[in-house]
Coordinates of C-alpha atoms in Angstrom, one line a residue:
X1 CA 71.0 81.0 135.5
X2 CA 70.4 77.3 135.6
X3 CA 68.8 77.5 132.2
X4 CA 72.0 79.0 130.9
X5 CA 74.3 76.5 132.6
X6 CA 72.4 73.5 131.2
X7 CA 71.5 74.9 127.8
X8 CA 72.1 72.1 125.3
X9 CA 74.1 72.8 122.2
X10 CA 72.6 72.4 118.8
X11 CA 74.5 69.6 117.0
X12 CA 73.3 70.9 113.6
X13 CA 75.2 74.2 114.3
X14 CA 78.3 72.2 115.2
X15 CA 78.1 70.3 112.0
X16 CA 77.7 73.5 110.0
X17 CA 80.5 75.2 111.8
X18 CA 82.8 72.3 111.2
X19 CA 82.1 72.0 107.5
X20 CA 85.1 74.1 106.8
X21 CA 87.4 71.1 107.5
X22 CA 88.5 69.0 104.6
X23 CA 87.3 65.4 104.7
X24 CA 90.5 63.5 103.9
X25 CA 90.8 60.8 106.6
X26 CA 90.0 57.2 105.8
X27 CA 89.3 54.1 108.0
X28 CA 92.9 53.1 107.6
X29 CA 94.1 56.5 108.7
X30 CA 91.9 56.2 111.8
X31 CA 93.2 52.7 112.7
X32 CA 96.8 54.0 112.3
X33 CA 95.9 57.0 114.4
X34 CA 94.4 54.8 117.1
X35 CA 97.4 52.5 117.2
X36 CA 99.8 55.5 117.2
X37 CA 98.0 57.0 120.2
X38 CA 97.5 53.8 122.3
X39 CA 100.9 52.1 121.9
X40 CA 103.8 54.1 123.3
X41 CA 106.5 53.5 125.8
X42 CA 104.0 51.7 128.0
X43 CA 104.3 48.5 126.0
X44 CA 108.0 48.4 126.7
X45 CA 107.7 49.2 130.4
X46 CA 104.3 48.3 131.9
X47 CA 104.2 44.6 131.3
X48 CA 107.4 44.0 133.4
X49 CA 106.7 46.4 136.2
X50 CA 103.1 45.4 136.7
X51 CA 104.0 41.7 136.5
X52 CA 106.6 42.2 139.3
X53 CA 104.5 44.3 141.6
X54 CA 100.9 42.9 141.3
X55 CA 100.1 40.2 138.8
X56 CA 103.0 37.9 138.1
X57 CA 102.7 35.9 134.8
X58 CA 98.9 36.4 135.1
X59 CA 99.5 40.0 133.8
X60 CA 98.0 38.6 130.5
X61 CA 94.7 38.3 132.4
X62 CA 95.1 41.8 133.8
X63 CA 95.4 43.1 130.2
X64 CA 92.3 41.2 129.3
X65 CA 90.3 42.7 132.2
X66 CA 91.6 46.2 131.4
X67 CA 90.7 45.7 127.7
X68 CA 87.1 44.8 128.7
X69 CA 86.7 48.0 130.6
X70 CA 88.2 50.0 127.8
X71 CA 86.1 48.3 125.1
X72 CA 83.0 49.2 127.0
X73 CA 84.0 52.9 127.0
X74 CA 85.1 52.7 123.4
X75 CA 81.7 51.4 122.3
X76 CA 80.1 54.4 124.0
X77 CA 82.5 56.7 122.2
X78 CA 81.7 55.0 118.9
X79 CA 78.0 55.5 119.3
X80 CA 78.3 59.2 120.2
X81 CA 80.9 59.9 117.5
X82 CA 78.8 58.3 114.8
X83 CA 75.7 60.2 115.9
X84 CA 77.5 63.5 116.2
X85 CA 80.5 63.7 113.9
X86 CA 81.8 67.0 115.2
X87 CA 85.1 68.3 116.5
X88 CA 85.7 68.5 120.3
X89 CA 85.0 64.8 121.1
X90 CA 83.8 64.4 124.7
X91 CA 83.4 68.2 125.2
X92 CA 81.0 68.5 122.3
X93 CA 79.1 65.4 123.3
X94 CA 78.8 66.8 126.9
X95 CA 77.5 70.1 125.6
X96 CA 74.9 68.5 123.3
X97 CA 73.6 66.0 125.8
X98 CA 74.1 67.6 129.3
X99 CA 74.5 71.3 128.6
X100 CA 77.0 74.1 128.5
X101 CA 78.5 74.0 132.0
X102 CA 78.9 70.2 132.2
X103 CA 80.4 70.3 128.7
X104 CA 82.9 72.9 129.8
X105 CA 83.9 70.9 132.8
X106 CA 84.7 67.8 130.8
X107 CA 86.4 70.0 128.1
X108 CA 88.5 71.6 130.8
X109 CA 89.5 68.1 132.1
X110 CA 90.5 67.1 128.6
X111 CA 92.7 70.2 128.2
X112 CA 94.6 68.9 131.2
X113 CA 94.8 65.4 129.6
X114 CA 96.1 66.6 126.3
X115 CA 98.6 69.3 127.5
X116 CA 100.1 67.4 130.3
X117 CA 100.0 64.1 128.3
X118 CA 102.0 65.5 125.4
X119 CA 104.5 67.3 127.6
X120 CA 105.1 64.2 129.7
X121 CA 105.6 62.1 126.6
X122 CA 108.1 64.6 125.2
X123 CA 110.1 64.4 128.4
X124 CA 110.2 60.6 128.0
X125 CA 111.2 61.0 124.3
X126 CA 114.1 63.1 125.4
X127 CA 115.3 60.6 128.0
X128 CA 115.3 57.7 125.4
X129 CA 116.9 59.9 122.8
X130 CA 119.7 60.9 125.2
X131 CA 120.2 57.3 126.3
X132 CA 120.4 56.1 122.8
X133 CA 123.1 58.6 122.0
X134 CA 125.0 57.7 125.2
X135 CA 125.1 54.1 124.0
X136 CA 127.0 55.2 120.9
X137 CA 129.4 57.3 123.1
X138 CA 127.9 60.6 122.2
X139 CA 127.0 62.7 125.3
X140 CA 124.8 65.8 125.0
X141 CA 125.5 68.8 127.3
X142 CA 123.9 68.2 130.7
X143 CA 122.5 71.7 130.8
X144 CA 120.4 71.0 127.7
X145 CA 118.8 67.7 128.6
X146 CA 116.6 68.4 131.6
X147 CA 113.9 70.8 133.0
X148 CA 114.8 74.2 134.4
X149 CA 116.5 73.2 137.7
X150 CA 119.6 75.3 138.0
X151 CA 120.6 73.6 141.3
X152 CA 121.0 70.3 139.3
X153 CA 122.7 72.0 136.4
X154 CA 119.8 71.7 133.9
X155 CA 118.2 74.7 132.2
X156 CA 116.2 73.4 129.2
X157 CA 115.1 70.0 127.9
X158 CA 116.2 70.8 124.3
X159 CA 115.4 67.4 122.7
X160 CA 111.8 67.7 124.1
X161 CA 111.5 71.2 122.6
X162 CA 112.9 70.3 119.2
X163 CA 110.6 67.2 118.7
X164 CA 107.5 69.2 119.7
X165 CA 108.5 72.0 117.2
X166 CA 109.1 69.4 114.4
X167 CA 105.6 67.9 115.1
X168 CA 104.1 71.3 115.0
X169 CA 105.5 72.0 111.5
X170 CA 104.3 68.6 110.4
X171 CA 100.8 69.2 111.6
X172 CA 100.9 72.7 110.1
X173 CA 101.3 71.1 106.6
X174 CA 97.8 69.6 106.9
X175 CA 96.0 66.6 108.3
X176 CA 96.8 64.4 105.3
X177 CA 100.5 64.9 105.5
X178 CA 100.6 64.2 109.3
X179 CA 98.4 61.1 108.8
X180 CA 100.8 59.7 106.2
X181 CA 103.8 60.3 108.5
X182 CA 101.9 58.8 111.4
X183 CA 101.2 55.6 109.3
X184 CA 104.9 55.3 108.4
X185 CA 106.1 55.6 112.0
X186 CA 103.4 53.3 113.3
X187 CA 104.7 50.6 110.9
X188 CA 108.2 51.1 112.3
X189 CA 106.9 50.8 115.8
X190 CA 104.9 47.6 115.0
X191 CA 107.9 46.1 113.2
X192 CA 110.1 46.6 116.3
X193 CA 107.4 45.1 118.6
X194 CA 106.8 42.1 116.3
X195 CA 110.6 41.5 115.9
X196 CA 110.9 41.4 119.7
X197 CA 108.0 38.9 120.0
X198 CA 109.4 36.6 117.3
X199 CA 112.9 36.6 118.8
X200 CA 111.6 36.2 122.3
X201 CA 109.5 33.2 121.4
X202 CA 112.8 31.2 121.0
X203 CA 113.9 32.1 124.6
X204 CA 110.7 31.3 126.6
X205 CA 111.2 29.0 129.5
X206 CA 107.9 27.4 130.7
X207 CA 109.1 27.3 134.3
X208 CA 109.0 31.1 134.4
X209 CA 105.1 30.9 134.2
X210 CA 105.0 29.1 137.6
X211 CA 103.4 30.1 139.8
X212 CA 100.9 31.8 137.4
X213 CA 99.0 33.6 140.2
X214 CA 101.7 34.4 142.7
X215 CA 99.6 37.2 144.3
X216 CA 96.2 35.7 143.9
X217 CA 93.1 37.1 142.1
X218 CA 93.3 40.5 143.7
X219 CA 96.8 41.0 142.3
X220 CA 95.3 40.4 138.8
X221 CA 92.6 43.0 139.5
X222 CA 95.1 45.6 140.8
X223 CA 97.2 44.9 137.8
X224 CA 94.2 45.6 135.5
X225 CA 93.8 49.0 137.1
X226 CA 97.4 49.8 136.4
X227 CA 97.6 48.6 132.8
X228 CA 94.2 50.1 131.9
X229 CA 96.0 53.4 131.2
X230 CA 98.1 51.6 128.6
X231 CA 95.0 51.5 126.4
X232 CA 94.2 55.2 126.6
X233 CA 94.5 57.3 123.4
X234 CA 91.8 56.0 121.2
X235 CA 89.6 58.9 122.3
X236 CA 91.7 61.0 119.9
X237 CA 89.9 59.4 117.0
X238 CA 86.5 61.0 117.6
X239 CA 88.2 64.4 117.7
X240 CA 88.9 64.0 113.9
X241 CA 85.2 63.5 113.0
X242 CA 84.8 66.6 110.8
X243 CA 87.8 65.5 108.7
X244 CA 86.7 61.8 108.2
X245 CA 85.1 60.4 105.1
X246 CA 81.9 58.6 106.1
X247 CA 82.4 59.2 109.8
X248 CA 79.3 57.1 110.8
X249 CA 81.0 53.9 109.7
X250 CA 84.7 54.8 109.8
X251 CA 85.0 56.2 113.3
X252 CA 83.4 53.1 115.1
X253 CA 85.6 50.8 112.9
X254 CA 88.7 52.9 113.6
X255 CA 88.2 52.8 117.3
X256 CA 87.3 49.1 117.7
X257 CA 89.9 47.7 115.2
X258 CA 92.8 49.8 116.7
X259 CA 91.8 48.6 120.2
X260 CA 91.7 45.0 119.1
X261 CA 95.1 45.1 117.5
X262 CA 96.6 46.9 120.5
X263 CA 95.1 44.4 122.9
X264 CA 96.5 41.4 121.0
X265 CA 100.0 43.0 120.9
X266 CA 99.9 43.8 124.7
X267 CA 98.8 40.2 125.5
X268 CA 101.5 38.6 123.4
X269 CA 104.2 41.0 124.5
X270 CA 103.4 40.4 128.2
X271 CA 103.3 36.6 127.7
X272 CA 106.7 36.6 125.9
X273 CA 108.4 38.9 128.4
X274 CA 107.3 36.9 131.5
X275 CA 108.3 33.7 129.7
X276 CA 111.8 35.0 128.8
X277 CA 112.5 36.2 132.4
X278 CA 111.0 35.3 135.7
X279 CA 108.6 38.1 136.8
X280 CA 110.6 38.6 140.1
X281 CA 113.5 40.1 138.1
X282 CA 111.4 42.6 136.1
X283 CA 111.3 45.5 138.6
X284 CA 113.4 47.7 136.3
X285 CA 112.8 50.8 134.3
X286 CA 113.4 49.0 131.0
X287 CA 112.2 45.4 131.4
X288 CA 112.2 44.6 127.7
X289 CA 115.9 45.7 127.3
X290 CA 116.7 43.8 130.5
X291 CA 115.1 40.7 129.2
X292 CA 117.1 40.8 126.0
X293 CA 120.3 41.3 128.0
X294 CA 119.4 38.4 130.3
X295 CA 119.2 36.0 127.3
X296 CA 122.4 37.3 125.7
X297 CA 121.0 39.6 123.1
X298 CA 122.3 43.0 124.4
X299 CA 123.5 43.9 120.9
X300 CA 120.0 44.4 119.6
X301 CA 118.6 46.5 122.4
X302 CA 118.9 49.6 120.3
X303 CA 115.8 48.2 118.4
X304 CA 113.8 48.8 121.6
X305 CA 115.0 52.4 121.7
X306 CA 113.9 52.9 118.1
X307 CA 110.5 51.4 118.8
X308 CA 110.0 53.5 122.0
X309 CA 111.0 56.7 120.1
X310 CA 108.6 55.8 117.3
X311 CA 105.8 55.1 119.8
X312 CA 106.3 58.4 121.6
X313 CA 106.5 60.3 118.4
X314 CA 103.1 59.1 117.2
X315 CA 101.6 59.6 120.7
X316 CA 102.7 63.3 120.6
X317 CA 101.6 63.8 117.0
X318 CA 98.1 62.5 117.7
X319 CA 97.7 64.2 121.1
X320 CA 98.6 67.6 119.8
X321 CA 96.3 67.0 116.8
X322 CA 93.4 66.0 119.1
X323 CA 94.2 68.8 121.6
X324 CA 94.1 71.5 118.9
X325 CA 90.6 70.3 117.8
X326 CA 89.4 70.4 121.4
X327 CA 90.6 74.0 121.9
X328 CA 89.1 74.9 118.5
X329 CA 85.7 73.5 119.8
X330 CA 85.9 75.6 122.9
X331 CA 86.6 78.7 120.8
X332 CA 83.9 77.8 118.4
X333 CA 81.4 78.0 121.3
X334 CA 83.0 81.2 122.7
X335 CA 83.8 79.7 126.0
X336 CA 87.3 81.0 125.3
X337 CA 88.2 83.8 122.9
X338 CA 86.7 83.2 119.4
X339 CA 90.1 83.4 117.7
X340 CA 90.7 79.8 118.9
X341 CA 87.6 78.7 117.0
X342 CA 88.7 80.0 113.6
X343 CA 89.8 77.8 110.7
X344 CA 92.6 79.1 108.5
X345 CA 91.3 79.4 105.0
X346 CA 94.5 78.3 103.3
X347 CA 95.4 75.3 105.4
X348 CA 91.9 74.4 106.6
X349 CA 93.4 74.0 110.1
X350 CA 92.6 75.7 113.4
X351 CA 96.0 77.4 113.5
X352 CA 95.4 79.5 116.6
X353 CA 94.5 76.5 118.6
X354 CA 97.4 74.5 117.2
X355 CA 99.8 77.3 118.1
X356 CA 98.4 77.5 121.7
X357 CA 98.6 73.8 122.3
X358 CA 102.2 73.6 121.0
X359 CA 103.4 76.6 123.0
X360 CA 102.0 75.2 126.2
X361 CA 103.5 71.8 125.5
X362 CA 106.9 73.3 124.7
X363 CA 107.0 75.3 127.9
X364 CA 106.0 72.3 130.1
X365 CA 108.0 69.8 128.2
X366 CA 111.1 72.0 128.0
X367 CA 111.2 73.6 131.4
X368 CA 109.0 71.8 133.9
X369 CA 109.6 68.4 135.6
X370 CA 106.6 66.2 134.9
X371 CA 107.0 63.7 137.6
X372 CA 104.3 65.1 139.9
X373 CA 101.9 66.0 137.1
X374 CA 101.5 62.9 134.9
X375 CA 99.0 61.2 137.1
X376 CA 96.6 64.1 136.6
X377 CA 96.1 62.9 133.1
X378 CA 94.3 59.8 134.3
X379 CA 91.7 61.7 136.2
X380 CA 90.8 63.8 133.2
X381 CA 90.6 60.8 130.9
X382 CA 88.4 58.7 133.2
X383 CA 86.1 61.6 133.9
X384 CA 85.5 62.0 130.1
X385 CA 84.8 58.3 129.9
X386 CA 82.2 58.5 132.6
X387 CA 80.5 61.4 130.7
X388 CA 80.5 59.5 127.5
X389 CA 79.1 56.3 129.1
X390 CA 76.2 58.1 130.8
X391 CA 75.8 60.2 127.7
X392 CA 74.8 57.2 125.7
X393 CA 72.0 56.5 128.2
X394 CA 70.7 60.0 127.9
X395 CA 71.1 60.0 124.1
X396 CA 68.8 57.0 123.6
X397 CA 66.0 58.9 125.3
X398 CA 66.1 61.7 122.7
X399 CA 64.1 61.7 119.5
X400 CA 65.6 64.8 117.9
X401 CA 68.9 63.3 116.9
X402 CA 70.1 61.5 113.8
X403 CA 70.4 57.7 113.5
X404 CA 73.7 56.4 114.8
X405 CA 75.9 54.3 112.6
X406 CA 76.8 52.2 115.7
X407 CA 74.8 51.2 118.8
X408 CA 76.2 49.9 122.1
X409 CA 74.8 46.4 122.6
X410 CA 73.0 45.3 125.7
X411 CA 71.7 48.8 126.4
X412 CA 71.6 50.2 129.1
X413 CA 73.7 47.7 131.0
X414 CA 76.9 48.1 129.0
X415 CA 77.0 51.9 129.3
X416 CA 76.1 51.8 133.0
X417 CA 78.8 49.1 133.6
X418 CA 81.3 51.2 131.7
X419 CA 80.6 54.3 133.8
X420 CA 80.7 52.3 137.1
X421 CA 84.1 50.6 136.2
X422 CA 85.6 54.0 135.2
X423 CA 84.5 55.5 138.5
X424 CA 86.0 52.5 140.3
X425 CA 89.3 53.1 138.5
X426 CA 89.2 56.8 139.5
X427 CA 89.3 55.7 143.2
X428 CA 92.8 54.2 142.5
X429 CA 94.3 57.6 141.8
X430 CA 96.4 59.1 144.6
X431 CA 94.9 61.7 147.0
X432 CA 97.6 64.2 145.9
X433 CA 96.4 63.9 142.3
X434 CA 92.8 64.5 143.4
X435 CA 93.8 67.6 145.4
X436 CA 95.7 69.0 142.3
X437 CA 92.7 68.1 140.1
X438 CA 90.3 70.0 142.3
X439 CA 92.6 73.0 142.0
X440 CA 92.5 72.7 138.2
X441 CA 88.7 72.4 138.1
X442 CA 88.5 75.5 140.4
X443 CA 90.5 77.5 138.0
X444 CA 88.2 76.2 135.1
X445 CA 85.1 77.2 137.0
X446 CA 86.4 80.7 137.6
X447 CA 87.3 81.1 133.9
X448 CA 83.9 79.9 132.9
X449 CA 82.0 82.4 135.1
X450 CA 84.3 85.3 134.3
X451 CA 84.4 84.7 130.5
X452 CA 82.5 81.8 129.1
X453 CA 79.2 82.3 130.9
X454 CA 79.0 85.9 129.6
X455 CA 80.3 85.3 126.1
X456 CA 78.8 81.9 125.1
X457 CA 75.5 81.9 123.3

């Protein structure tokens, strides 16, 4: 039984199975995908809220600390992705390096991340969409703009459902079409962010930066734990490996360049925001909009809504894309029904997997309140980061694998430090989220032993 549980997957078989994908994605496509996945509504919300609650103006240092943790994990991803350019990302790496059961556990955790993540973002998209219409005096029917809670008069979150269906049809057209759309929307999002930064520079008051450390060094560290999650999303890039031209070079470059760009934007955005308005006033749901109103620029706040909608659109697009490749990989290995691991001959897409991810996201985004579920995304993500970091250490001990196009420097210290810091951040998640996560993993274990253990080779 133990031999079966820890049977390591053959990466050569994965590469052969994934050869049906069309290799169309370039380095620029991956950079755009990374920026599209990382920068969402968080850049318009987190800098203000975290500055108020923990860091003060020193939130810029919090972003730097969080970036260091994220870059360590990203380097581990880059080495594994360039060594094994296969679909499934962390799940596939876990199966190749640790064995079938550990791979399933991390794959099951990622399913939680992708499905809940896209559903939660679709709910946020709906809220911004409705708010923007309200500002123009157009009020959508209350029954159609919330989850199924009849006591509150809401029955379906229709904007959430519609945007997910539109994304589905876009992805159905093929990876190149969706990559082109992603690039266009990323440019719109970046234009809005840069416009805010340039405008905000003229309204900075140096006095707002004093005191710089109002809550001391620990406030900065706590702030780093909170803003760390603003960097998540780059792990979608390795999921695209079978569809990337020259993946050994382009995947590491895509991960690291997109992270560098996003880090710079987060730092500048946070510095401008806390310079425009004193951090003690930023405990609001929309701190960027609030800052513009405080300096007398309320007429251009619609720009923020456009940027936020663009950010959420690209996040959903890339998350559904990555999730469909994960489900495909699980089906490819027969841990779930094989139909999920089939590639449509005409579109060169895993259509059954794409259909499944979209249907689940529509149900959750359209009918379920996500308030109590979103924090579960963090646990699944951090667990996958721990697997990847330790996986690099295990990988270097093997002699039967191809040469990697990228290697984590200062081995084994950087991978070990990455794993330790991710575990430390996992301790910051609430006990309720841990209880819910154990329930999710229990369901996954039952499914594995009832189906996957018997069917998988």
